[in-house]
Structure formats: structure tokens, C-alpha cells
CSV table of C-alpha atoms in Angstrom, one decimal:
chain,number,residue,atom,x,y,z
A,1,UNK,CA,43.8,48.3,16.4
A,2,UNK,CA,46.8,50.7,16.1
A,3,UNK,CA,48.1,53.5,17.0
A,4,UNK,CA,50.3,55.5,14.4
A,5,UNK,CA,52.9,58.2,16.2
A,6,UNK,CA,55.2,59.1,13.3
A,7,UNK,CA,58.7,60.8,13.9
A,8,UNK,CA,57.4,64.1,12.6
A,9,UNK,CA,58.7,67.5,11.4
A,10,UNK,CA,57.6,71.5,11.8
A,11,UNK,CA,58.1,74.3,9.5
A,12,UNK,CA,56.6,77.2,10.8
A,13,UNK,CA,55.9,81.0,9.4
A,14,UNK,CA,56.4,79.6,5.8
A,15,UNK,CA,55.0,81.7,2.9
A,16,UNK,CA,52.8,84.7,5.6
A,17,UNK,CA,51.4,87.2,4.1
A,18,UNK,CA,49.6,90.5,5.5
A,19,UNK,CA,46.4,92.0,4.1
A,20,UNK,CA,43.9,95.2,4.6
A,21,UNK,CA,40.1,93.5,5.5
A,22,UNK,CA,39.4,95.9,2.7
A,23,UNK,CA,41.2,94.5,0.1
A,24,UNK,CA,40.3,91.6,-1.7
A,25,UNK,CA,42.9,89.6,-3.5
A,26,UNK,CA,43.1,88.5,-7.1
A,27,UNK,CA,42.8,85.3,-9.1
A,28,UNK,CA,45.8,84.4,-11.4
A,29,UNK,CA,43.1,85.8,-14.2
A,30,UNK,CA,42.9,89.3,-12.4
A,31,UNK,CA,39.6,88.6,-11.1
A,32,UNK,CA,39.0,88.9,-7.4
A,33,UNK,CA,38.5,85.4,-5.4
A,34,UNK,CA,35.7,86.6,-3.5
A,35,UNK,CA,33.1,88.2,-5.8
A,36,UNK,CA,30.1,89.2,-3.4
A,37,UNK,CA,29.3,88.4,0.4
A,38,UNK,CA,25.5,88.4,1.9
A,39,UNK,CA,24.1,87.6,5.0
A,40,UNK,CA,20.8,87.0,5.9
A,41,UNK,CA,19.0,87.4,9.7
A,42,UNK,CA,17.6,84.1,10.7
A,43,UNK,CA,14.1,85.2,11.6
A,44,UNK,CA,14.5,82.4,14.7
A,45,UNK,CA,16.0,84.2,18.1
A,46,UNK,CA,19.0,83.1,20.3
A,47,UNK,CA,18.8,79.5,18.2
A,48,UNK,CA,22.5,79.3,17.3
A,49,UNK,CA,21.4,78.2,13.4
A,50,UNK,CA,24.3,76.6,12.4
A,51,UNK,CA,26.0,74.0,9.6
A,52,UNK,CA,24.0,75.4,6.2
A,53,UNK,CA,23.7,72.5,3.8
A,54,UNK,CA,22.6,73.2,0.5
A,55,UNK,CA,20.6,70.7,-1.1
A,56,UNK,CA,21.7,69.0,-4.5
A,57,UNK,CA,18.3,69.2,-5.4
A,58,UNK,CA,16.4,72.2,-5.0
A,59,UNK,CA,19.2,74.5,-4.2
A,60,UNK,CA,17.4,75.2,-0.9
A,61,UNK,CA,19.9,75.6,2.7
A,62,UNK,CA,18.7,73.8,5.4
A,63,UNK,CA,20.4,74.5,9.0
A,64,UNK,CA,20.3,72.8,12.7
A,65,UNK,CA,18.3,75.5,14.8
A,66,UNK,CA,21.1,73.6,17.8
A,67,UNK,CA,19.2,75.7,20.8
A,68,UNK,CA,15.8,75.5,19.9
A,69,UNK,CA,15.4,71.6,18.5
A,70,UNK,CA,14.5,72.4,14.5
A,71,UNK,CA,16.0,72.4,10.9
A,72,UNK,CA,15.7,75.3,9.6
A,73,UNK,CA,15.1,75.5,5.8
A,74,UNK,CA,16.1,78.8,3.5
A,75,UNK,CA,15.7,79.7,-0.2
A,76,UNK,CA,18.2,82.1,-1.2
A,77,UNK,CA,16.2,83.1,-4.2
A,78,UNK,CA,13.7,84.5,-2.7
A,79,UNK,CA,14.9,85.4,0.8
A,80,UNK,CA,12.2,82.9,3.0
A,81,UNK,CA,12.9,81.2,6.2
A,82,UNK,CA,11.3,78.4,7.2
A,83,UNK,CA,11.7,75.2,9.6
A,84,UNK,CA,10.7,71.9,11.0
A,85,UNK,CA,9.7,71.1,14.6
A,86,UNK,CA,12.1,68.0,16.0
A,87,UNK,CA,11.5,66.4,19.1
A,88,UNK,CA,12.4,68.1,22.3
A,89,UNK,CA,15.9,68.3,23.4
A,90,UNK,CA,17.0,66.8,20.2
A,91,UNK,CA,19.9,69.6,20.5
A,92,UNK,CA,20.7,69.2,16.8
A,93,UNK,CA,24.5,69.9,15.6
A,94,UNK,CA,24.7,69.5,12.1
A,95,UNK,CA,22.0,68.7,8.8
A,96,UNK,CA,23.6,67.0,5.6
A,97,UNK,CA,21.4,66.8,2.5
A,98,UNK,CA,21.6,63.4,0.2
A,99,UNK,CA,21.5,63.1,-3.4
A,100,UNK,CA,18.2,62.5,-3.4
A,101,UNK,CA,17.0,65.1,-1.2
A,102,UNK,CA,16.8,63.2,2.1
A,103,UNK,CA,18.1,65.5,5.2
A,104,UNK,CA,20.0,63.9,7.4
A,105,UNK,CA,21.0,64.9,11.6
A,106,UNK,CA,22.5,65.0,14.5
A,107,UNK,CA,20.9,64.5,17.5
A,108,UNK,CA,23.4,65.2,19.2
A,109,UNK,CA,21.7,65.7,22.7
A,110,UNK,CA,19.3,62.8,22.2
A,111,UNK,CA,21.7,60.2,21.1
A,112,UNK,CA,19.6,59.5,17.3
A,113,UNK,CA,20.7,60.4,13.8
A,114,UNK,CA,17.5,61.8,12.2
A,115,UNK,CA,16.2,61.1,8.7
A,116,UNK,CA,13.6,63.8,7.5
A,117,UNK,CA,11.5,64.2,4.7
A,118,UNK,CA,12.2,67.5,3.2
A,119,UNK,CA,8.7,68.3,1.9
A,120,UNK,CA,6.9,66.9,4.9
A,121,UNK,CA,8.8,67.1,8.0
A,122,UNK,CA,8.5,63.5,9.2
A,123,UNK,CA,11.3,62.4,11.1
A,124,UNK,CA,12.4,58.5,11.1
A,125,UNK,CA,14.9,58.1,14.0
A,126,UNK,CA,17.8,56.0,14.6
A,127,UNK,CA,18.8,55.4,18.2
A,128,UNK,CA,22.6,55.0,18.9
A,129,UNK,CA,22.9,52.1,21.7
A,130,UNK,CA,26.3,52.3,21.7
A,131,UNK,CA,27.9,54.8,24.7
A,132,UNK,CA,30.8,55.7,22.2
A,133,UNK,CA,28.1,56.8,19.4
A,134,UNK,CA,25.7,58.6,22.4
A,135,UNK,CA,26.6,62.5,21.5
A,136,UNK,CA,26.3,62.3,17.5
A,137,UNK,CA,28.4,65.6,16.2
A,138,UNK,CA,29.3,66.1,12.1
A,139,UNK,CA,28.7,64.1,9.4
A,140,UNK,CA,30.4,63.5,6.3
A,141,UNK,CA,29.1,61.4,2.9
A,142,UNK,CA,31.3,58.7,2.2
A,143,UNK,CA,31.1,57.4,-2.3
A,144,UNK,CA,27.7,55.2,-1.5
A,145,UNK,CA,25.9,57.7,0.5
A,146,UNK,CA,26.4,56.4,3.7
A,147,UNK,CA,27.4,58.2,6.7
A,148,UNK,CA,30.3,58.6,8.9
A,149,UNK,CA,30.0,60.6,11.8
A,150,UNK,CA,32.0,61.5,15.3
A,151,UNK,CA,30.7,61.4,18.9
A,152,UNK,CA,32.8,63.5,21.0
A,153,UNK,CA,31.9,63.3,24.1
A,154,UNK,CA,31.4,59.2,23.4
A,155,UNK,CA,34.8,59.0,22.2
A,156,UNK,CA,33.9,57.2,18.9
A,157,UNK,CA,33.6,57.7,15.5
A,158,UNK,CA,30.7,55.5,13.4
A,159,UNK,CA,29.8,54.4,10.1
A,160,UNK,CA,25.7,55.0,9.6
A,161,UNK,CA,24.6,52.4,6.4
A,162,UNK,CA,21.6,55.1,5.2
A,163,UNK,CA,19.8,52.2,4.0
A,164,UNK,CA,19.8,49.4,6.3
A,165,UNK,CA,20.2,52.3,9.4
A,166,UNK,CA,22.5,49.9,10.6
A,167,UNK,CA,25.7,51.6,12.6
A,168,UNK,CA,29.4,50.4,13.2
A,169,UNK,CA,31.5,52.1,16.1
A,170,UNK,CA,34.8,52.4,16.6
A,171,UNK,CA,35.8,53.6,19.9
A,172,UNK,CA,38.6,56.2,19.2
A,173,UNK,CA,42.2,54.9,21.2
A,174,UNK,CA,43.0,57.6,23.6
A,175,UNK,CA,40.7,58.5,26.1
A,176,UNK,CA,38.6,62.2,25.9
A,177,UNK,CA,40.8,62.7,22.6
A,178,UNK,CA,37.2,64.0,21.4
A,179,UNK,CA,36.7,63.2,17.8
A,180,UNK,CA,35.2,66.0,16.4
A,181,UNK,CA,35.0,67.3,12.9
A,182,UNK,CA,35.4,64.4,9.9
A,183,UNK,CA,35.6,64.9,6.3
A,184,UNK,CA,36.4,62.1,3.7
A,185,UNK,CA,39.1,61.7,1.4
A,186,UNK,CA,37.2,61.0,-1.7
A,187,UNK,CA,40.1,59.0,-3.6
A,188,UNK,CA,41.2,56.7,-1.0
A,189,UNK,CA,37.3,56.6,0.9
A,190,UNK,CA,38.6,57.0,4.1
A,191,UNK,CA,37.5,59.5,6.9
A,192,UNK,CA,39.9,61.9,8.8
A,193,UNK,CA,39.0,63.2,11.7
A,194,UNK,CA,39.7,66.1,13.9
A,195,UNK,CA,40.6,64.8,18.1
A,196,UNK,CA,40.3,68.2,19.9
A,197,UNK,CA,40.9,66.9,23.0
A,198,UNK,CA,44.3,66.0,22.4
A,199,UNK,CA,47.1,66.9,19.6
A,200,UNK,CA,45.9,64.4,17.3
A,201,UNK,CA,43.8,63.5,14.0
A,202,UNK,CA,42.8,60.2,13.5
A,203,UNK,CA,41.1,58.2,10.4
A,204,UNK,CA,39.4,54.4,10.0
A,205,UNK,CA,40.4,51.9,7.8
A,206,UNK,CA,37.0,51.4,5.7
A,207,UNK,CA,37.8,48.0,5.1
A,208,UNK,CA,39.1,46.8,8.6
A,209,UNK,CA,37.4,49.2,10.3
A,210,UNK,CA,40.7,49.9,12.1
A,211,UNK,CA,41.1,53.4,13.9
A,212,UNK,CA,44.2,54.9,13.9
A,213,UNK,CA,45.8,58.0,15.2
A,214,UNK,CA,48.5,60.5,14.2
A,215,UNK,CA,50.1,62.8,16.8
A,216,UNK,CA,50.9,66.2,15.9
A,217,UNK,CA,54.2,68.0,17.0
A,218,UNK,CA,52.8,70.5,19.4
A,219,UNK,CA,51.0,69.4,22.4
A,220,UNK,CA,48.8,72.4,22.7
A,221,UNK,CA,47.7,71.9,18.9
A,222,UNK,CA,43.6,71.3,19.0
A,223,UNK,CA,41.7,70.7,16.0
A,224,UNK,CA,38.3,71.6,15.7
A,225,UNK,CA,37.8,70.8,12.1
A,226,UNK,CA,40.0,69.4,8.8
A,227,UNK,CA,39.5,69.2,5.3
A,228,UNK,CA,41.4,66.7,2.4
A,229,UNK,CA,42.8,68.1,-0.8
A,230,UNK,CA,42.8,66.5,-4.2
A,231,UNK,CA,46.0,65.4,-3.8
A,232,UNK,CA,45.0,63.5,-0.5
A,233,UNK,CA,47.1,65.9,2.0
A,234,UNK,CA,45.2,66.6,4.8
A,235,UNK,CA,44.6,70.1,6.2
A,236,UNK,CA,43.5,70.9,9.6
A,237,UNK,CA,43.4,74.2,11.7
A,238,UNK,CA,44.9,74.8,15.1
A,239,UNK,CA,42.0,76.2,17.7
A,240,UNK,CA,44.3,76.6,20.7
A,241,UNK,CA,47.4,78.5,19.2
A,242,UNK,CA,46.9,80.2,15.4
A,243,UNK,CA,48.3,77.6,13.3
A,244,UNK,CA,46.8,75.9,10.1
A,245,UNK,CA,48.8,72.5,9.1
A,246,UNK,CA,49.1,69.7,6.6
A,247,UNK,CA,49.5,66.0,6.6
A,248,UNK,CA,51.1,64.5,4.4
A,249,UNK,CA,49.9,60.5,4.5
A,250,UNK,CA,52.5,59.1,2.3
A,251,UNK,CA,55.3,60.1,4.4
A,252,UNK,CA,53.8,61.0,7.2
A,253,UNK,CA,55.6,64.9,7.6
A,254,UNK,CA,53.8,67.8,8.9
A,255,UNK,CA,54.0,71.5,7.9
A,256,UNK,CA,52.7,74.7,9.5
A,257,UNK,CA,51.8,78.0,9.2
A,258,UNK,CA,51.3,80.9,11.6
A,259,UNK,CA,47.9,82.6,10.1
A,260,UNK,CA,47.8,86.5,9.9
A,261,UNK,CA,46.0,86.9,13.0
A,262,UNK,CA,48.7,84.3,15.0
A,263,UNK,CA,48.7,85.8,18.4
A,264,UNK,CA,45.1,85.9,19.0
A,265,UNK,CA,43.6,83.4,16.7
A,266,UNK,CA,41.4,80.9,17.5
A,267,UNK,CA,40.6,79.2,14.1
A,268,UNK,CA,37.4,77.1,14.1
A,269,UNK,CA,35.6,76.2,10.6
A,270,UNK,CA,37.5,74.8,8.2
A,271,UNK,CA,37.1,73.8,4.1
A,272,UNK,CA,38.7,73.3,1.3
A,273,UNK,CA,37.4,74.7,-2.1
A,274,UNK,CA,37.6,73.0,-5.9
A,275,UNK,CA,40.7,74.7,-6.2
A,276,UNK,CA,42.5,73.5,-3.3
A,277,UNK,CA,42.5,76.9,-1.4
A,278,UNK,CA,41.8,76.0,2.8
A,279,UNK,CA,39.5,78.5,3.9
A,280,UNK,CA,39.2,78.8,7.6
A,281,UNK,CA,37.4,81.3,9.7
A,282,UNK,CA,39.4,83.4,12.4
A,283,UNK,CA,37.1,83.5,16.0
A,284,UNK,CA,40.2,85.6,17.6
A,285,UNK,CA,38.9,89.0,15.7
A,286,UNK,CA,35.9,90.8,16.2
A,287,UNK,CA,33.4,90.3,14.2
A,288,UNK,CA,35.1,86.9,12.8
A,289,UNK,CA,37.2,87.3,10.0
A,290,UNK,CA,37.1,84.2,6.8
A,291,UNK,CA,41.0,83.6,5.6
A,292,UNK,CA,41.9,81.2,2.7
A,293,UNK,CA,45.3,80.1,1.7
A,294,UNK,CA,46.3,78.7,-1.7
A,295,UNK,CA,48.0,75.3,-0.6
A,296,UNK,CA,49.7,75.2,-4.1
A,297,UNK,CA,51.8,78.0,-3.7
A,298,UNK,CA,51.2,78.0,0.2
A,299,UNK,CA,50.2,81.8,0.7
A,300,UNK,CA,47.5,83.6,2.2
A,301,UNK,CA,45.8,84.6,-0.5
A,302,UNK,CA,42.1,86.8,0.6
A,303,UNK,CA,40.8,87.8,4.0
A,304,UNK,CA,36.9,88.8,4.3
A,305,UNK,CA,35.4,90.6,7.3
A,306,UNK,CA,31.7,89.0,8.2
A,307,UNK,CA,30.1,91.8,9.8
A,308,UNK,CA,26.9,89.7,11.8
A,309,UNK,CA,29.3,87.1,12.9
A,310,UNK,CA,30.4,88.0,16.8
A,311,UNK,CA,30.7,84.6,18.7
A,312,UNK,CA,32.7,81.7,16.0
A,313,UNK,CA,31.7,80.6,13.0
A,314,UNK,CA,31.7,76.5,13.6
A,315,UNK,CA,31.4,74.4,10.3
A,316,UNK,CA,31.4,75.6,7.1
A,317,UNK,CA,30.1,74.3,3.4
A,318,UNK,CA,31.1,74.1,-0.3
A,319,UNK,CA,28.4,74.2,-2.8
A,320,UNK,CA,30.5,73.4,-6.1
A,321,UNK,CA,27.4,74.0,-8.3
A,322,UNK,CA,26.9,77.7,-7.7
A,323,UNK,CA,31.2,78.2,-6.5
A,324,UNK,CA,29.6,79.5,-3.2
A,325,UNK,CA,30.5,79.0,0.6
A,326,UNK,CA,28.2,78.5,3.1
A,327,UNK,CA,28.7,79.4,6.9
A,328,UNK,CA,26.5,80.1,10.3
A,329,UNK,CA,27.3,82.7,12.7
A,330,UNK,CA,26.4,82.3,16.8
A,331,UNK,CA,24.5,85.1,16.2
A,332,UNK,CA,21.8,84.5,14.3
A,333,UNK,CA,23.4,84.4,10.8
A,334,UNK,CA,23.4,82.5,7.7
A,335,UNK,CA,26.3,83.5,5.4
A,336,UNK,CA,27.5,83.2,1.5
A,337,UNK,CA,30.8,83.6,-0.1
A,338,UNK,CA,30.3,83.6,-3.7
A,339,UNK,CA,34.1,82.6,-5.1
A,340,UNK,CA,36.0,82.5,-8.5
């Protein structure tokens, strides 16, 4: 194993711009980015429904009810909430959805990743042994439908083989560096992951299964979550200090940018769209505000006010069919962005 600590350098305050929550702003067309927002009241109380996942193949959302041990399961066309019982204390943190269907989750309290039949409910459960796979947290598809995953209070980041069930874990280099959100890089097949207890990301080698870690210029920086763009730059948001940033693999630099709300934020979810606009929800405003800058001509480009969403918005999702994104609020909230 190694440990990468490039020589790296910081442009701040690059390219800020200001906006009115009321003002949406506009496509290269003309048209507006954001064309509608709706929220819905998960009829579940004081559950923290959280990580909406929208399935490839009935368009349903399904949710991790993380407070009251279920996955929750909504259709947006005709408004109905439903949900599946898991076992108790399963304390699940996120729900992905395969290609075929099959729901996937972390039991994050109760060291298993879950696989669930969507039509029945039946849970087949997969126990992590490991200590540095005990807390799974977010998941991420890799190209054959396997999973990789973070721990972070195990310290480790593992590779789940949906088939076989069998697991591989990498124990992450410096201790309580926390790995925490992990999204892949879908030309090179490699995961990147967010280390939010330290200033750091990290990814594995898929082949050698070697982890490695990249330190970021600022020692208060904390990443909560990251997303890749199509031209393999990584972009991750600052929790601790207002900042959003990209990695640049081939070279290894680093660039930042203060966000609009800079003094106050504290920037949680994180996602990048088919156009390669970061969108990244603000948990420094009241109710939570969504932001998304263009990373082509690095500008802040649209700002939307969620009304229901006091608290943080945690993990957000990208549904590329239907152009919409997909969030959950600590108050009892599921969310959709519709965007051009």
C-alpha cells in the first residue's frame, strides 16, 4: 500500500457569483436549469427517510427509513408511500436499486449489506466479519454491478461481488480518516472516496486493490461527499469551511471555490449532473438551500430554496432518464429537482 501526498496548489474565490433565492438562472438556450421543484411528506414520523434511489425499472423511489429500521418505497405518479419492515436495529443508511430491480442496503448499525426483493420484501443478508467493514455507509455501482461501499467508523472501504456476496476490504491508511461518501469514476472504474475525518480523499486501485490517499491543502477541509465528472476530475465539497474543490488526477493540482453562502456554509450532499454542473446542498441556511456550479465555465450558475428541508440534506441522486434530482430532508422529506 501507498500513500499519495502530492505538492499541491489553491486558487480560491475563482469565478463567485451572487443570486436572489428567487431567481432561477438560465440555460445557454434561455430556458431555466431548474424547471419545477416538489416535495412530498413522508407519511413515516421522526424516521430521517433519507438516500431516494430511483429504480431503473419501474421508476419507483425507494428510501432508508435510517431511525425506524425500513425501506421506504414511493411512486411519484401517483403520490403513494409505502415500506418494508427490516430487522431491528438494522439502522439503515443508504438503498441502491440494480438494473434488475434488486434493492440493495446498508446496515449500517447491524454490520450486513441487505439484498431485498422489491415486490416481496424478503431480505437475504450478508454479514461483514471484517471490523473495518462493521458500520456499512454509501454505496456506489461499479460497470458489473457490484458494489463498493465505505465503513466509517471501521475505517475501510470494501468491494461487495453481488453475485457470489463475497466482500474484499481495504483498511483505509490513516487512522479515524472516516471514509465516507464514494462515487465511481466510470471511465477509469475506480472508486473515490470522501475521508471526513481528516483533509483527505482517497480511491482503490481495482486491480491491486491498493488504497491510496490524497491530502488536501487545508487542514480543516472535511468532505462529506464527492462526485467525478466526465472528464475524470474529481469534485468534492468542504463541510467544515464553505468551500467546493476539484482534483485533478493527472496532475495532481487542486482548485477551490468559496460558495455563495462561504461564511456560514456547511455543504453536505453532493452530485454531479449529465452536464457536468456539481450540485451541492448548503446546510448553513435555513431551510437548506441546493447550489450548482457549471465546472466548464466554473460559475455558480442556480440556487433553489427547499422549503421542508430544516436539518441537512445528506446524499443526493441523479435519475438521467427523467433529468431529475433526487434528495431527502431530516425532516421528513423526499424531494425532486426536475432540470434542463
Amino acid at each position: 500500500m501507498k500513500t499519495l501526498i502530492p505538492i499541491l496548489a489553491v486558487v480560491s474565490g475563482l469565478s463567485i457569483l451572487a443570486f436572489s433565492p428567487a431567481i432561477m438562472a438560465q440555460s445557454p438556450s434561455g430556458e431555466s436549469i431548474i424547471v419545477s421543484v416538489e416535495e412530498w411528506d413522508v407519511p413515516f414520523d421522526e424516521t430521517r427517510s433519507r438516500d431516494p434511489y430511483v429504480s431503473p425499472v419501474n421508476g419507483k423511489v425507494y428510501f432508508a427509513g435510517q431511525r425506524a429500521d425500513y425501506i421506504g418505497h414511493f411512486d411519484p405518479d401517483t403520490g403513494e408511500f409505502g415500506y418494508f419492515d427490516l430487522d431491528e436495529g438494522a439502522g439503515p443508511h443508504t438503498v441502491v436499486v440494480a438494473d434488475d430491480g434488486t434493492l440493495w442496503y446498508a446496515g449500517n448499525r447491524d454490520r450486513h449489506i441487505g439484498k431485498m426483493d422489491p415486490d416481496t420484501g424478503e431480505i437475504t443478508r450478508y454479514e461483514m466479519d471484517s471490523d473495518y467493514a462493521r458500520d456499512p455507509h454509501t454505496f456506489d455501482f461499479d460497470k458489473d454491478g457490484n458494489i463498493w461501499f465505505t465503513a466509517q467508523g471501521g475505517n475501510g472501504v470494501g468491494h461487495f461481488n453481488t453475485t457470489t456476496g463475497e466482500t474484499v476490504v481495504i483498511p483505509a491508511i490513516t487512522p479515524n480518516s472516516r471514509p465516507y461518501g464514494i462515487k465511481m469514476d466510470r471511465d477509469d472504474h475506480r472508486p473515490w472516496i470522501a475521508l471526513v475525518g481528516t483533509n483527505g480523499l482517497a480511491t482503490v486501485n481495482p486491480e491491486t486493490m491498493e488504497f491510496e490517499e490524497i491530502e488536501l491543502p487545508r487542514e480543516e477541509t472535511r468532505v462529506r461527499r464527492l462526485d467525478v465528472t466526465s472528464d475524470g476530475n474529481v469534485w468534492y465539497a468542504d463541510f467544515s469551511a464553505g468551500y467546493i474543490g476539484r482534483y485533478n488526477p493527472i496532475d495532481g493540482s487542486i482548485t477551490e471555490w468559496e460558495t455563495p453562502n462561504y461564511e456560514n456554509a456547511r455543504i453536505y450532499a453532493a452530485l454531479v449532473d449529465d452536464k457536468d454542473r456539481m450540485w451541492f446542498s448548503d446546510s448553513g441556511t435555513n431551510p437548506v438551500k441546493l447550489y450548482a456550479f457549471d465546472t466548464q465555465s466554473e460559475e455558480f450558475v442556480a440556487e433553489q430554496t427547499i422549503e421542508s428541508a430544516n436539518g441537512s440534506i445528506r446524499h443526493m441522486m441523479y435519475d438521467v432518464k427523467t433529468r431529475s434530482m433526487w434528495f431527502g430532508t431530516d425532516t421528513g422529506h423526499i424531494g425532486r429537482l426536475v432540470l434542463n
